[in-house]
mmCIF file of C-alpha atoms in Angstrom:
data_model
loop_
_atom_site.group_PDB
_atom_site.id
_atom_site.type_symbol
_atom_site.label_atom_id
_atom_site.label_comp_id
_atom_site.label_asym_id
_atom_site.label_seq_id
_atom_site.Cartn_x
_atom_site.Cartn_y
_atom_site.Cartn_z
ATOM 1 C CA ASN A 1 -28.233 -13.165 8.178
ATOM 2 C CA THR A 2 -31.428 -15.521 8.569
ATOM 3 C CA ILE A 3 -32.419 -18.595 6.912
ATOM 4 C CA THR A 4 -35.898 -18.965 4.984
ATOM 5 C CA PHE A 5 -37.985 -21.513 3.207
ATOM 6 C CA ASP A 6 -40.216 -20.792 0.842
ATOM 7 C CA THR A 7 -42.924 -23.864 1.062
ATOM 8 C CA SER A 8 -44.808 -22.917 -1.886
ATOM 9 C CA GLY A 9 -44.071 -24.892 -4.203
ATOM 10 C CA LEU A 10 -43.972 -28.095 -1.652
ATOM 11 C CA SER A 11 -45.768 -31.008 -2.731
ATOM 12 C CA GLY A 12 -47.225 -34.070 -1.698
ATOM 13 C CA GLY A 13 -49.798 -33.192 1.105
ATOM 14 C CA GLY A 14 -47.244 -33.126 3.937
ATOM 15 C CA SER A 15 -47.134 -30.130 5.995
ATOM 16 C CA ALA A 16 -44.127 -28.337 5.906
ATOM 17 C CA PRO A 17 -40.904 -29.346 7.689
ATOM 18 C CA THR A 18 -40.851 -27.848 11.004
ATOM 19 C CA PHE A 19 -36.688 -26.419 12.616
ATOM 20 C CA THR A 20 -35.572 -25.479 16.054
ATOM 21 C CA ASN A 21 -34.049 -22.212 16.167
ATOM 22 C CA VAL A 22 -30.929 -23.654 18.105
ATOM 23 C CA VAL A 23 -28.711 -19.894 17.869
ATOM 24 C CA SER A 24 -30.253 -16.667 16.176
ATOM 25 C CA ALA A 25 -28.801 -14.747 13.523
ATOM 26 C CA ALA A 26 -26.062 -12.353 14.587
ATOM 27 C CA ASP A 27 -23.375 -9.935 13.317
ATOM 28 C CA SER A 28 -20.182 -11.286 13.592
ATOM 29 C CA ARG A 29 -18.215 -8.758 16.733
ATOM 30 C CA ILE A 30 -14.738 -8.360 17.571
ATOM 31 C CA GLN A 31 -13.340 -5.703 20.471
ATOM 32 C CA VAL A 32 -10.190 -4.108 19.793
ATOM 33 C CA ASN A 33 -8.885 -2.306 22.350
ATOM 34 C CA GLY A 34 -11.972 -1.877 24.046
ATOM 35 C CA ILE A 35 -13.810 -0.593 20.736
ATOM 36 C CA ASP A 36 -16.892 -2.860 19.201
ATOM 37 C CA ILE A 37 -15.851 -4.105 15.175
ATOM 38 C CA TYR A 38 -19.353 -5.752 13.616
ATOM 39 C CA ASP A 39 -19.191 -7.476 10.277
ATOM 40 C CA SER A 40 -22.464 -9.034 8.468
ATOM 41 C CA ASP A 41 -19.824 -12.030 8.020
ATOM 42 C CA ASN A 42 -17.227 -13.448 9.509
ATOM 43 C CA THR A 43 -15.008 -11.480 8.382
ATOM 44 C CA VAL A 44 -14.212 -8.300 9.517
ATOM 45 C CA THR A 45 -11.602 -5.298 7.598
ATOM 46 C CA ALA A 46 -12.629 -2.242 9.346
ATOM 47 C CA ILE A 47 -9.002 -2.007 10.328
ATOM 48 C CA PRO A 48 -7.230 -0.502 6.668
ATOM 49 C CA GLY A 49 -4.078 -3.606 6.376
ATOM 50 C CA LEU A 50 -5.573 -6.068 8.337
ATOM 51 C CA THR A 51 -8.251 -9.250 7.318
ATOM 52 C CA ILE A 52 -9.636 -10.885 10.440
ATOM 53 C CA THR A 53 -11.235 -14.172 10.308
ATOM 54 C CA ALA A 54 -13.800 -15.259 13.425
ATOM 55 C CA LYS A 55 -13.645 -18.837 13.446
ATOM 56 C CA THR A 56 -15.300 -19.340 16.684
ATOM 57 C CA VAL A 57 -18.047 -18.134 19.053
ATOM 58 C CA GLY A 58 -16.986 -17.021 22.469
ATOM 59 C CA THR A 59 -16.862 -14.155 25.227
ATOM 60 C CA SER A 60 -12.877 -14.308 26.561
ATOM 61 C CA ALA A 61 -10.940 -13.013 25.714
ATOM 62 C CA VAL A 62 -8.329 -14.323 22.119
ATOM 63 C CA ASP A 63 -4.932 -12.767 21.532
ATOM 64 C CA VAL A 64 -4.236 -11.755 17.995
ATOM 65 C CA ASN A 65 -0.505 -11.657 16.619
ATOM 66 C CA VAL A 66 -0.123 -8.918 13.715
ATOM 67 C CA ALA A 67 3.243 -9.155 11.620
ATOM 68 C CA LYS A 68 4.484 -6.562 9.094
ATOM 69 C CA ASP A 69 4.289 -7.427 5.875
ATOM 70 C CA THR A 70 7.691 -6.342 4.817
ATOM 71 C CA ALA A 71 6.990 -7.504 1.218
ATOM 72 C CA ALA A 72 3.903 -5.662 1.264
ATOM 73 C CA ILE A 73 5.574 -2.329 1.927
ATOM 74 C CA GLU A 74 8.676 -3.567 -0.230
ATOM 75 C CA THR A 75 5.780 -3.683 -3.336
ATOM 76 C CA LYS A 76 4.789 -0.072 -2.354
ATOM 77 C CA VAL A 77 8.157 1.659 -2.488
ATOM 78 C CA ASN A 78 8.805 0.055 -5.673
ATOM 79 C CA GLU A 79 5.003 1.386 -6.992
ATOM 80 C CA PHE A 80 6.733 5.271 -5.948
ATOM 81 C CA ILE A 81 9.445 3.957 -7.716
ATOM 82 C CA THR A 82 8.167 3.066 -11.421
ATOM 83 C CA SER A 83 6.390 6.272 -10.870
ATOM 84 C CA TYR A 84 8.809 8.264 -10.622
ATOM 85 C CA ASN A 85 10.376 6.678 -13.289
ATOM 86 C CA SER A 86 7.431 7.331 -15.561
ATOM 87 C CA VAL A 87 7.763 11.070 -14.730
ATOM 88 C CA ILE A 88 11.344 11.089 -16.068
ATOM 89 C CA ASP A 89 11.251 8.645 -18.786
ATOM 90 C CA TYR A 90 8.332 11.312 -20.144
ATOM 91 C CA PHE A 91 10.575 14.571 -19.258
ATOM 92 C CA LYS A 92 13.522 12.679 -21.818
ATOM 93 C CA THR A 93 11.203 12.071 -24.268
ATOM 94 C CA GLN A 94 9.641 14.911 -24.113
ATOM 95 C CA ASN A 95 12.819 17.018 -24.074
ATOM 96 C CA VAL A 96 14.251 15.790 -27.014
ATOM 97 C CA TYR A 97 15.390 17.608 -29.732
ATOM 98 C CA ASN A 98 17.149 16.358 -32.782
ATOM 99 C CA SER A 99 18.644 18.783 -35.336
ATOM 100 C CA THR A 100 18.894 17.420 -38.439
ATOM 101 C CA ASN A 101 14.943 16.461 -39.088
ATOM 102 C CA ASN A 102 14.061 19.644 -37.170
ATOM 103 C CA ILE A 103 12.028 17.828 -34.531
ATOM 104 C CA LYS A 104 11.469 18.691 -30.619
ATOM 105 C CA GLY A 105 9.642 17.490 -27.769
ATOM 106 C CA GLY A 106 7.130 19.574 -26.490
ATOM 107 C CA LEU A 107 8.989 20.352 -23.642
ATOM 108 C CA VAL A 108 11.890 21.676 -25.536
ATOM 109 C CA GLY A 109 13.140 25.134 -24.034
ATOM 110 C CA ASP A 110 10.692 24.485 -20.994
ATOM 111 C CA SER A 111 11.766 25.932 -18.323
ATOM 112 C CA THR A 112 9.152 25.368 -15.684
ATOM 113 C CA SER A 113 9.365 21.225 -16.866
ATOM 114 C CA ARG A 114 13.345 21.529 -16.058
ATOM 115 C CA ARG A 115 12.860 22.858 -12.460
ATOM 116 C CA VAL A 116 10.090 20.744 -11.725
ATOM 117 C CA ILE A 117 12.677 17.141 -12.813
ATOM 118 C CA ASP A 118 15.523 19.401 -10.737
ATOM 119 C CA GLY A 119 12.813 19.656 -7.795
ATOM 120 C CA LEU A 120 12.400 16.429 -7.371
ATOM 121 C CA GLY A 121 15.624 14.780 -7.981
ATOM 122 C CA SER A 122 16.482 17.227 -5.137
ATOM 123 C CA MET A 123 13.444 15.648 -3.114
ATOM 124 C CA ILE A 124 14.920 12.065 -3.599
ATOM 125 C CA THR A 125 18.514 13.058 -2.878
ATOM 126 C CA ALA A 126 17.490 15.617 0.430
ATOM 127 C CA GLN A 127 18.315 14.545 3.668
ATOM 128 C CA TYR A 128 15.801 14.637 5.974
ATOM 129 C CA THR A 129 14.959 16.019 9.735
ATOM 130 C CA THR A 130 13.384 12.845 11.539
ATOM 131 C CA THR A 131 13.118 11.893 14.846
ATOM 132 C CA LYS A 132 14.445 8.280 13.766
ATOM 133 C CA SER A 133 17.934 7.521 12.588
ATOM 134 C CA LEU A 134 17.214 6.876 9.305
ATOM 135 C CA ASP A 135 17.302 10.443 7.384
ATOM 136 C CA ALA A 136 17.626 9.689 3.658
ATOM 137 C CA LEU A 137 16.201 7.751 0.648
ATOM 138 C CA SER A 138 19.574 6.014 -0.217
ATOM 139 C CA LYS A 139 19.697 4.741 3.351
ATOM 140 C CA ILE A 140 17.335 2.080 3.142
ATOM 141 C CA GLY A 141 18.512 1.230 -0.429
ATOM 142 C CA VAL A 142 16.840 3.576 -2.755
ATOM 143 C CA GLU A 143 19.136 4.518 -5.344
ATOM 144 C CA THR A 144 19.874 6.658 -8.255
ATOM 145 C CA GLN A 145 21.184 5.538 -11.522
ATOM 146 C CA LYS A 146 23.258 7.006 -13.849
ATOM 147 C CA ASP A 147 20.059 8.479 -16.242
ATOM 148 C CA GLY A 148 18.168 9.402 -13.072
ATOM 149 C CA THR A 149 15.592 7.045 -12.747
ATOM 150 C CA LEU A 150 15.517 5.389 -9.182
ATOM 151 C CA ALA A 151 16.097 1.636 -8.475
ATOM 152 C CA LEU A 152 15.372 -0.268 -4.799
ATOM 153 C CA ASN A 153 17.990 -2.447 -3.475
ATOM 154 C CA SER A 154 15.675 -5.125 -1.685
ATOM 155 C CA THR A 155 18.790 -6.536 0.286
ATOM 156 C CA ASN A 156 19.244 -2.972 1.915
ATOM 157 C CA PHE A 157 15.674 -2.214 1.798
ATOM 158 C CA GLN A 158 14.952 -5.403 3.520
ATOM 159 C CA ALA A 159 17.536 -4.759 6.432
ATOM 160 C CA ALA A 160 16.566 -2.121 6.944
ATOM 161 C CA LEU A 161 12.993 -2.220 7.420
ATOM 162 C CA THR A 162 14.204 -5.224 10.204
ATOM 163 C CA SER A 163 16.719 -3.243 12.040
ATOM 164 C CA ASP A 164 15.069 -0.202 11.864
ATOM 165 C CA TYR A 165 11.292 -0.413 10.963
ATOM 166 C CA ASP A 166 10.254 2.798 12.575
ATOM 167 C CA SER A 167 12.450 4.959 10.929
ATOM 168 C CA VAL A 168 11.770 3.698 7.664
ATOM 169 C CA GLN A 169 7.995 4.464 8.005
ATOM 170 C CA ALA A 170 9.310 7.849 9.449
ATOM 171 C CA LEU A 171 10.864 8.778 6.709
#
């Protein structure tokens, strides 16, 4: 965090330029709820999910408002749904039996894999006991499709986030 000059390559017989040290180099420091956070540049990322860019030097408190990124939350829920659907699709592919050609998938007749899929389905459709008002994924827009996969109704999900963020988070 300092600037140095290599003057060994200077020519012309003059002396090296001199500089006045106006401000010593230092790490940026922010204080969050009484806790000091230091960073070697002006972009502080010590708080998960939050980036703070220090733009000025000062000693007085500055209020920072942090808004919920509902689009990022929806992206994470969609990533979960995609992963869930991949498991369901894999199970379906491996559970196919073609009697005409005597071809069967690796999971045909495997009761353990069937119990796993049934257990996943139960977790998706279950009602959960939380201290909040939302108690099922269906209440936040997670919909079970006819083929056993999931889809997210974005309108219902965003409405749930807007009306009762804490319940969505608890669920």
